[in-house]
Short mmCIF file of C-alpha atoms in Angstrom, two decimals:
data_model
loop_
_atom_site.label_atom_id
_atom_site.label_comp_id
_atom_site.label_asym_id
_atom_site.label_seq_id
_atom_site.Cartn_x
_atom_site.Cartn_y
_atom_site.Cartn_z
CA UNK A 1 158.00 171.43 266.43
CA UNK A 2 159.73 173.63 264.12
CA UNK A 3 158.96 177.15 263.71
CA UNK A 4 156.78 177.42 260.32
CA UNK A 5 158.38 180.73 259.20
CA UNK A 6 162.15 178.80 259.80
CA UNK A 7 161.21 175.61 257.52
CA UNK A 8 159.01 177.58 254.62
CA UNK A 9 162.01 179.38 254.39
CA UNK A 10 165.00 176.68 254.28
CA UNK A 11 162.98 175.01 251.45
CA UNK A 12 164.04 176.27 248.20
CA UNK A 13 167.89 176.53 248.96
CA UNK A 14 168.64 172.87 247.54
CA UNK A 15 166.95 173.09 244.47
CA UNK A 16 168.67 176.45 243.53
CA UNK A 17 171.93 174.41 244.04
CA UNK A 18 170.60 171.68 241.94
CA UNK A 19 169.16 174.73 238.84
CA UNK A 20 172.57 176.36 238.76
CA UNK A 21 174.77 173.10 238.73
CA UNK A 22 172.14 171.92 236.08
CA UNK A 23 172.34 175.02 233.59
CA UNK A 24 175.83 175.05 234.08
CA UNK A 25 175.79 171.82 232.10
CA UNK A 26 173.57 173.08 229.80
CA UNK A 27 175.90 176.07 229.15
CA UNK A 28 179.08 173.91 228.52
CA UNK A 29 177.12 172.27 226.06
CA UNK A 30 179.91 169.61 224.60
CA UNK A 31 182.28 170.58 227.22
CA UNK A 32 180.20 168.73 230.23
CA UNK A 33 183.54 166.48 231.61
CA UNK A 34 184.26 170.00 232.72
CA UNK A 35 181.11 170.71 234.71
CA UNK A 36 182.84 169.10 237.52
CA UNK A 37 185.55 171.26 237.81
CA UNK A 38 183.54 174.34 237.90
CA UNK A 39 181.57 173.28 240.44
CA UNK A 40 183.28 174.34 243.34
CA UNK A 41 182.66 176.30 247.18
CA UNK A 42 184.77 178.73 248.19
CA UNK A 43 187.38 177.34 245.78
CA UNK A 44 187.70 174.08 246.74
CA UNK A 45 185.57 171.08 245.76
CA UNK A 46 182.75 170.15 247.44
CA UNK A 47 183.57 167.14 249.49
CA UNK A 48 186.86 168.72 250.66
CA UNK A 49 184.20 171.87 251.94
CA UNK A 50 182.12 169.66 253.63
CA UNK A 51 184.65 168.17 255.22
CA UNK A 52 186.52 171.10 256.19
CA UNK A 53 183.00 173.24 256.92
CA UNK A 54 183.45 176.10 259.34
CA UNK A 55 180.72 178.12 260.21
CA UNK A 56 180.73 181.61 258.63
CA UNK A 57 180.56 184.22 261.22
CA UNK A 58 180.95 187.25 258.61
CA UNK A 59 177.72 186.27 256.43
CA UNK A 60 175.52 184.54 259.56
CA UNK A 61 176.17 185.62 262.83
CA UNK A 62 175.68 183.36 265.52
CA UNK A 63 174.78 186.02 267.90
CA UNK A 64 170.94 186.34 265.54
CA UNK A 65 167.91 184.17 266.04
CA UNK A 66 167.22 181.18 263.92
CA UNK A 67 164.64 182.37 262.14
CA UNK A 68 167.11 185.91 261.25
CA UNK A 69 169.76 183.86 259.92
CA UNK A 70 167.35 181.15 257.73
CA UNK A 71 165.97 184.65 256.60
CA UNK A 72 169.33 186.07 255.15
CA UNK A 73 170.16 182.53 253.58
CA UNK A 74 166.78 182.62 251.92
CA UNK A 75 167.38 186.21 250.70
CA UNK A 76 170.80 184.98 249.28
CA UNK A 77 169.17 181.68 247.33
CA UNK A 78 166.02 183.68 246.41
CA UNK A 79 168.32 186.45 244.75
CA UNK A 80 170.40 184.32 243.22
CA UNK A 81 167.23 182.20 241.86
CA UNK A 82 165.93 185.57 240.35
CA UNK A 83 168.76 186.36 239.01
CA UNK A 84 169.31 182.96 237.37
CA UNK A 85 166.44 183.27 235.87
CA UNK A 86 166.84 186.20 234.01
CA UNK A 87 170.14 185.19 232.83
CA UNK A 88 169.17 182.19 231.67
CA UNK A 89 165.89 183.62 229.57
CA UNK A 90 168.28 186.05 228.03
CA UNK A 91 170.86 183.78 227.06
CA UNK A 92 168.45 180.87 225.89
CA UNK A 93 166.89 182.98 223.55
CA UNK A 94 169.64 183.96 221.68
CA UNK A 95 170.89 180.18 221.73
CA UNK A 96 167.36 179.42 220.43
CA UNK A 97 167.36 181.69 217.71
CA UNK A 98 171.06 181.20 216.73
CA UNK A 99 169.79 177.30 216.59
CA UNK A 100 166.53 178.38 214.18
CA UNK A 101 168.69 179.94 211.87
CA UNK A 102 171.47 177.07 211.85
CA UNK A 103 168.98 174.55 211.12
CA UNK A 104 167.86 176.57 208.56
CA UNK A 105 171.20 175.41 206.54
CA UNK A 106 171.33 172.21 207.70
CA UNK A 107 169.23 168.75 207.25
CA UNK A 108 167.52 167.81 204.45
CA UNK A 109 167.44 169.63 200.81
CA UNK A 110 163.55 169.63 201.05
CA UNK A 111 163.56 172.11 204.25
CA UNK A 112 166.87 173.40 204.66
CA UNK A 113 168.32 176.68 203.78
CA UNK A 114 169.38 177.32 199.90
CA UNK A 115 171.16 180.61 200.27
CA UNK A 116 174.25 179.14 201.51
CA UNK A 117 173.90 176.58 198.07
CA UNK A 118 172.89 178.48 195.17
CA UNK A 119 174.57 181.40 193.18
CA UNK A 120 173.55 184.47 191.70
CA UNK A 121 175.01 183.04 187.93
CA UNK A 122 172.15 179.94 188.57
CA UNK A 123 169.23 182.01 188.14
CA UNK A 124 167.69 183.66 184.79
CA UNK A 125 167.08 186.98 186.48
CA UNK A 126 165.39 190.37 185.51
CA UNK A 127 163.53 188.15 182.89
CA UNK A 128 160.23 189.33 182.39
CA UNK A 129 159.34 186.25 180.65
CA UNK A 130 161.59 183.76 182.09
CA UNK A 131 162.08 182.34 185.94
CA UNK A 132 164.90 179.30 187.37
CA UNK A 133 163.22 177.04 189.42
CA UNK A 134 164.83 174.48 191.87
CA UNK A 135 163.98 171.06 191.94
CA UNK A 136 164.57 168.23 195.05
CA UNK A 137 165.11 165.17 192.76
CA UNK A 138 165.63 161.70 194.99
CA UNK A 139 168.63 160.13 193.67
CA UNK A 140 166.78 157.18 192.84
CA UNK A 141 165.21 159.44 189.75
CA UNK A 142 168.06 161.14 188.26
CA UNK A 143 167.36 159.12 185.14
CA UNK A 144 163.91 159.96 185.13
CA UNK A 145 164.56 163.69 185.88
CA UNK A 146 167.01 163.74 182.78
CA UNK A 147 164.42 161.85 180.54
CA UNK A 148 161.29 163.59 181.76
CA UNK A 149 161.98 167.31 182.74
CA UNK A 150 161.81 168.69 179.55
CA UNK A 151 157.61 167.52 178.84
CA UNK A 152 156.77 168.19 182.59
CA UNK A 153 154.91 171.53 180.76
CA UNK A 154 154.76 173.54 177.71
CA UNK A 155 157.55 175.87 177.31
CA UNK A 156 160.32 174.32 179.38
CA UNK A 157 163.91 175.12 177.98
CA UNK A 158 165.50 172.75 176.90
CA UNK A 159 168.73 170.96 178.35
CA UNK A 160 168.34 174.03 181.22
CA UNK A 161 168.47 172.14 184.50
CA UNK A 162 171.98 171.73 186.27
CA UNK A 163 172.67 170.15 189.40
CA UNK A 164 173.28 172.70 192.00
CA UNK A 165 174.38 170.34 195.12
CA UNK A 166 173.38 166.78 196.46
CA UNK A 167 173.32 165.22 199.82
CA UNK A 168 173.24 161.70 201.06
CA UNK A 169 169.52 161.05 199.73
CA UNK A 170 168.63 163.49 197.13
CA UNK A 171 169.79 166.04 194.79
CA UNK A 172 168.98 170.17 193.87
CA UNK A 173 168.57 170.87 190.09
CA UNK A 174 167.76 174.41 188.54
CA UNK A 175 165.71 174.12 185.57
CA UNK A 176 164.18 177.26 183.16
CA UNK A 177 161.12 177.86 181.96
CA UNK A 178 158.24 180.34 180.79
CA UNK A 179 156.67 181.96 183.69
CA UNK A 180 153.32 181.25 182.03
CA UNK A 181 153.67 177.52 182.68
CA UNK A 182 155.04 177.37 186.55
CA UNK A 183 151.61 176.00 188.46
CA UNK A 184 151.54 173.21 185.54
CA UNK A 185 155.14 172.54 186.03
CA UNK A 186 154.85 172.37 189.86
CA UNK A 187 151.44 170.15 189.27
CA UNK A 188 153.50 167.41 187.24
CA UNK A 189 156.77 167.65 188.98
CA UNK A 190 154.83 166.81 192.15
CA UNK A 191 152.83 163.65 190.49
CA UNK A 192 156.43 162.56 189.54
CA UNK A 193 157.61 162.81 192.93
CA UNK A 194 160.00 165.90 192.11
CA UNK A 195 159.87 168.58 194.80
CA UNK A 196 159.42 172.12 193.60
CA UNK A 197 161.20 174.69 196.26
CA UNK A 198 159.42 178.14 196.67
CA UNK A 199 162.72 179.88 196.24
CA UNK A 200 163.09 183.41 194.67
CA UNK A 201 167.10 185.01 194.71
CA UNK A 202 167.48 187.84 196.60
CA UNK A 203 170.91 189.04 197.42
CA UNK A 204 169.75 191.50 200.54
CA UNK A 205 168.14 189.10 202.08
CA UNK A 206 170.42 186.45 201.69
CA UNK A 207 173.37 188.71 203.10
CA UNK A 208 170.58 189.78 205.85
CA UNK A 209 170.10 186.33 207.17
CA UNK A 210 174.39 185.73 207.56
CA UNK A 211 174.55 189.19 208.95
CA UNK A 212 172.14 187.85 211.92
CA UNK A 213 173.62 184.38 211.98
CA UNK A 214 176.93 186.08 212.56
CA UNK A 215 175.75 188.55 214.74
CA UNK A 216 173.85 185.94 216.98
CA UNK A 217 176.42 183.71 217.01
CA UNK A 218 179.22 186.56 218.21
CA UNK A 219 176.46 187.51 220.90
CA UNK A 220 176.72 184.37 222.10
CA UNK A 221 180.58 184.03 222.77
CA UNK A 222 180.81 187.43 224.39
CA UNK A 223 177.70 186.38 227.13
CA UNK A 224 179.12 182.65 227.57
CA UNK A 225 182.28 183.95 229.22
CA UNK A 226 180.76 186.24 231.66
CA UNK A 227 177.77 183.58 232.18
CA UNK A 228 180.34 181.19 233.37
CA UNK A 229 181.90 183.04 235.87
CA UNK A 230 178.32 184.47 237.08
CA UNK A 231 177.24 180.56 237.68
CA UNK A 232 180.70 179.83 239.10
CA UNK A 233 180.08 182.48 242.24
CA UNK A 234 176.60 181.90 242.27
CA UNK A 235 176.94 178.27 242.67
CA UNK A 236 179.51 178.61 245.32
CA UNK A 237 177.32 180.97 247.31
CA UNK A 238 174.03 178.72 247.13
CA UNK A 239 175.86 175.55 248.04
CA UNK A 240 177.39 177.32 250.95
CA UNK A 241 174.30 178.23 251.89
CA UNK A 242 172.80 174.76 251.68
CA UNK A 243 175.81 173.44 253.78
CA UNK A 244 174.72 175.99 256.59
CA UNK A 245 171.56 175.21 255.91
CA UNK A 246 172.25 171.87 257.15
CA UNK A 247 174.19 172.96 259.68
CA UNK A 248 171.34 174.60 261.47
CA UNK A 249 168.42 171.61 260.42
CA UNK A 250 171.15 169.10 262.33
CA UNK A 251 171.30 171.59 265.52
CA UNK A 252 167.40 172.30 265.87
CA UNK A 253 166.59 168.70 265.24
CA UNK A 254 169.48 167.52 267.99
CA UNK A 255 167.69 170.22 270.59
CA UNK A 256 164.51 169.17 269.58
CA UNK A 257 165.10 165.19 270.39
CA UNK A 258 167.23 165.00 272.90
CA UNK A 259 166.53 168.83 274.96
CA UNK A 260 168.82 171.71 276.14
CA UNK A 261 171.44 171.97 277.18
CA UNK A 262 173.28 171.15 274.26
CA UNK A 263 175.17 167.74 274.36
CA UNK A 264 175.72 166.71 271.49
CA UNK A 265 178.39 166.22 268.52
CA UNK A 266 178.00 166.11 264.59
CA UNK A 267 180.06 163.90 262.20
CA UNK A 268 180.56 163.43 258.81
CA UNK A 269 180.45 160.04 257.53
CA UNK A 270 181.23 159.13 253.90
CA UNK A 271 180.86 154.92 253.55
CA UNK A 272 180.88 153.17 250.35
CA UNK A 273 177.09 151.97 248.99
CA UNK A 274 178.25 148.41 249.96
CA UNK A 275 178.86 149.22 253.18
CA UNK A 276 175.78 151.39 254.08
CA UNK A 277 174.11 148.61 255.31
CA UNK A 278 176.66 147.69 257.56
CA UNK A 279 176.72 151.11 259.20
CA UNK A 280 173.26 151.63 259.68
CA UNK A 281 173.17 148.40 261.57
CA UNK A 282 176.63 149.45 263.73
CA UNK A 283 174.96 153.07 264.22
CA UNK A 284 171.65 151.96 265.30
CA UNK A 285 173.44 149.35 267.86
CA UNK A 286 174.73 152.22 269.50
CA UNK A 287 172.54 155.23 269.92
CA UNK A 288 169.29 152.53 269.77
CA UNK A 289 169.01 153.61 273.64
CA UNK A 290 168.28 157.33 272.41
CA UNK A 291 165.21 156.29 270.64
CA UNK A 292 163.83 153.00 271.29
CA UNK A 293 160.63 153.90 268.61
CA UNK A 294 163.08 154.26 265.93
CA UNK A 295 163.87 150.80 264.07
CA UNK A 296 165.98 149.98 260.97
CA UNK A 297 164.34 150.57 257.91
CA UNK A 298 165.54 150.15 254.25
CA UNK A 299 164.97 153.35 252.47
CA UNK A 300 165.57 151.82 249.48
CA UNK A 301 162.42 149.28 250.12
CA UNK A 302 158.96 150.76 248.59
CA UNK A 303 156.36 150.31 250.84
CA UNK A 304 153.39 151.42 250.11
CA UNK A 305 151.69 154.35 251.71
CA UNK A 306 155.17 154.66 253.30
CA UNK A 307 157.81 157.85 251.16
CA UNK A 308 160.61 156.43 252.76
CA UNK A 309 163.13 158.83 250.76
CA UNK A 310 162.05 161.75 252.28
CA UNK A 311 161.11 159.94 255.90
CA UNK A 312 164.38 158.40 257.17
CA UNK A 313 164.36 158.87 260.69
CA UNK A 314 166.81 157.01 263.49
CA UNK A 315 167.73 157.26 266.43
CA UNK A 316 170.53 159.91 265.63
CA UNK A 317 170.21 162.77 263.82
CA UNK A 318 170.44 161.96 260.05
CA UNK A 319 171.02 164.43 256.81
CA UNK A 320 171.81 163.43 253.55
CA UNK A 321 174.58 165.64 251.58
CA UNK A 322 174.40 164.46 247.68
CA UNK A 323 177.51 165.82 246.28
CA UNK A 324 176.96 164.64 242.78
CA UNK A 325 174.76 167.47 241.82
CA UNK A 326 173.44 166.76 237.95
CA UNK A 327 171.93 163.05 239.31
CA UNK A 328 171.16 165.76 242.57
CA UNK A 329 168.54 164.07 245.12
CA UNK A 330 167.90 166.57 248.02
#
């Protein structure tokens, strides 16, 4: 059996591998045929680590117990998890707000943004008896906007509304008026399916929301650089990790089955899916006489009350290394 404290401790390594390769995608953004190539251990790419794996003496030495060195590769993945974390908050929050205030001046004229639209020469302002509204009109109703703006209410001025900007489905108009008649106006613009925007011009605030966007969105550059490179290294060191990780599962599990001393010897084998089949039956042809209670089982079969996926068992010593890490099964 294994020691509890050794396998509680080996769990979360994988996963950690599988959050950092994941938010590294998420961090490229548009640039994800480049995930890939950032997604590398100890410089190299991952199959040519594997197959070139070496035990490192420096950060695990042999000479410690099991449960010692599964203890500093938990401390590793467990900082690194921490750490990811906080990164990630950070950074996701100023994404999120830079994304508020983009779609703020984007979409459709009866939600989005107006300051980037309108002009300070649109409005009537200072008036203490005057006020510019803005008007959605669908473009269906130009002709009735034309026709019928002027009666909408009492004291509308007349030939007063402009349009300000259109998009694919509808169009912005400015139109003056008393301030005494703005809830009537707004009653019978919204019975003829016009769409009165609460909108008031304010130059401070208007130059205080692209202050922010710009300031968000230069915050962003600067910490995407440096993010990079942190999920670069940290990558590298967690799937190192994993890799020993594996290392050691494929030892205790060899000295658990088959006894001390040690006699045994680990390969890599990388078939094609077509020919997996084929090499469980060769494999199980010869080392059948290690284990005659292990039989050939399909993983890929479901049977019920049977999780085959996570219960493969031979009669060799069999772990799975899933190199492509954002489809990641562990």
């Amino acid at each position: 059996m294994y020691p509890l404290t050794f396998y509680f401790l080996i769990t979360n390594t994988p996963y950690v591998v599988k959050k950092v390769a994941q938010y590294m995608a998420d961090v490229l953004e548009d640039s994800r045929d480049k995930v890939q190539e950032n997604l590398l251990a100890n410089g190299v790419d991952l199959v040519t680590y594997i197959t070139r794996f070496q035990w490192d003496m420096a950060k695990y030495p042999i000479k410690q117990s099991l449960k010692n060195i599964s203890e500093i590769i938990s401390k590793v993945t467990s900082f690194i998890d921490n750490d990811l974390k906080a990164r990630a908050s950070a950074y996701n929050n100023l994404k999120g707000n830079l994304q508020n205030l983009e779609r703020k001046n984007a979409g459709s004229l009866l939600t989005r943004s107006l300051a980037e639209i309108v002009r300070k020469e649109d409005f009537v302002l200072d008036s203490e008896y005057l006020i510019t509204m803005l008007v959605v009109v669908p473009k269906t109703g130009y002709v009735d906007w034309q026709k019928t703006y002027e009666t909408l209410a009492e004291m509308v001025v007349p030939r007063s509304t402009k349009l300000l900007f259109e998009d694919n489905d509808s169009g912005l108009f400015s139109v003056t008026l008393f301030r005494k008649a703005v809830d009537d106006f707004k009653h019978k613009a919204r019975e003829n399916k016009f769409t009165v925007r609460d909108f008031q011009y304010n130059e401070e605030e208007m130059k205080a929301d692209k202050e922010e966007m710009t300031r968000l969105s230069t915050d962003k550059k600067k910490q995407f650089g440096p993010l990079v490179r942190w999920l670069k290294v940290n990558f590298s060191e967690a799937f190192i990790a994993w890799i020993h990780i594996k290392a050691l599962r494929v030892f205790v599990e060899s000295v658990l089955r088959y006894g001390l001393p040690v006699n045994f010897q680990a390969m890599l084998l990388q078939p094609n899916k077509k020919n997996m089949k084929k090499l469980r039956e060769v494999l199980y042809d010869l080392y059948k006489h290690l284990d005659s209670s292990a039989a050939i089982i399909d993983a890929s079969m479901d049977i019920p009350g049977l999780n085959l996926s996570q219960q493969e068992y031979y009669p060799y010593v069999y772990y799975k290394i899933d190199c492509n890490l954002l489809d990641f099964k562990v």
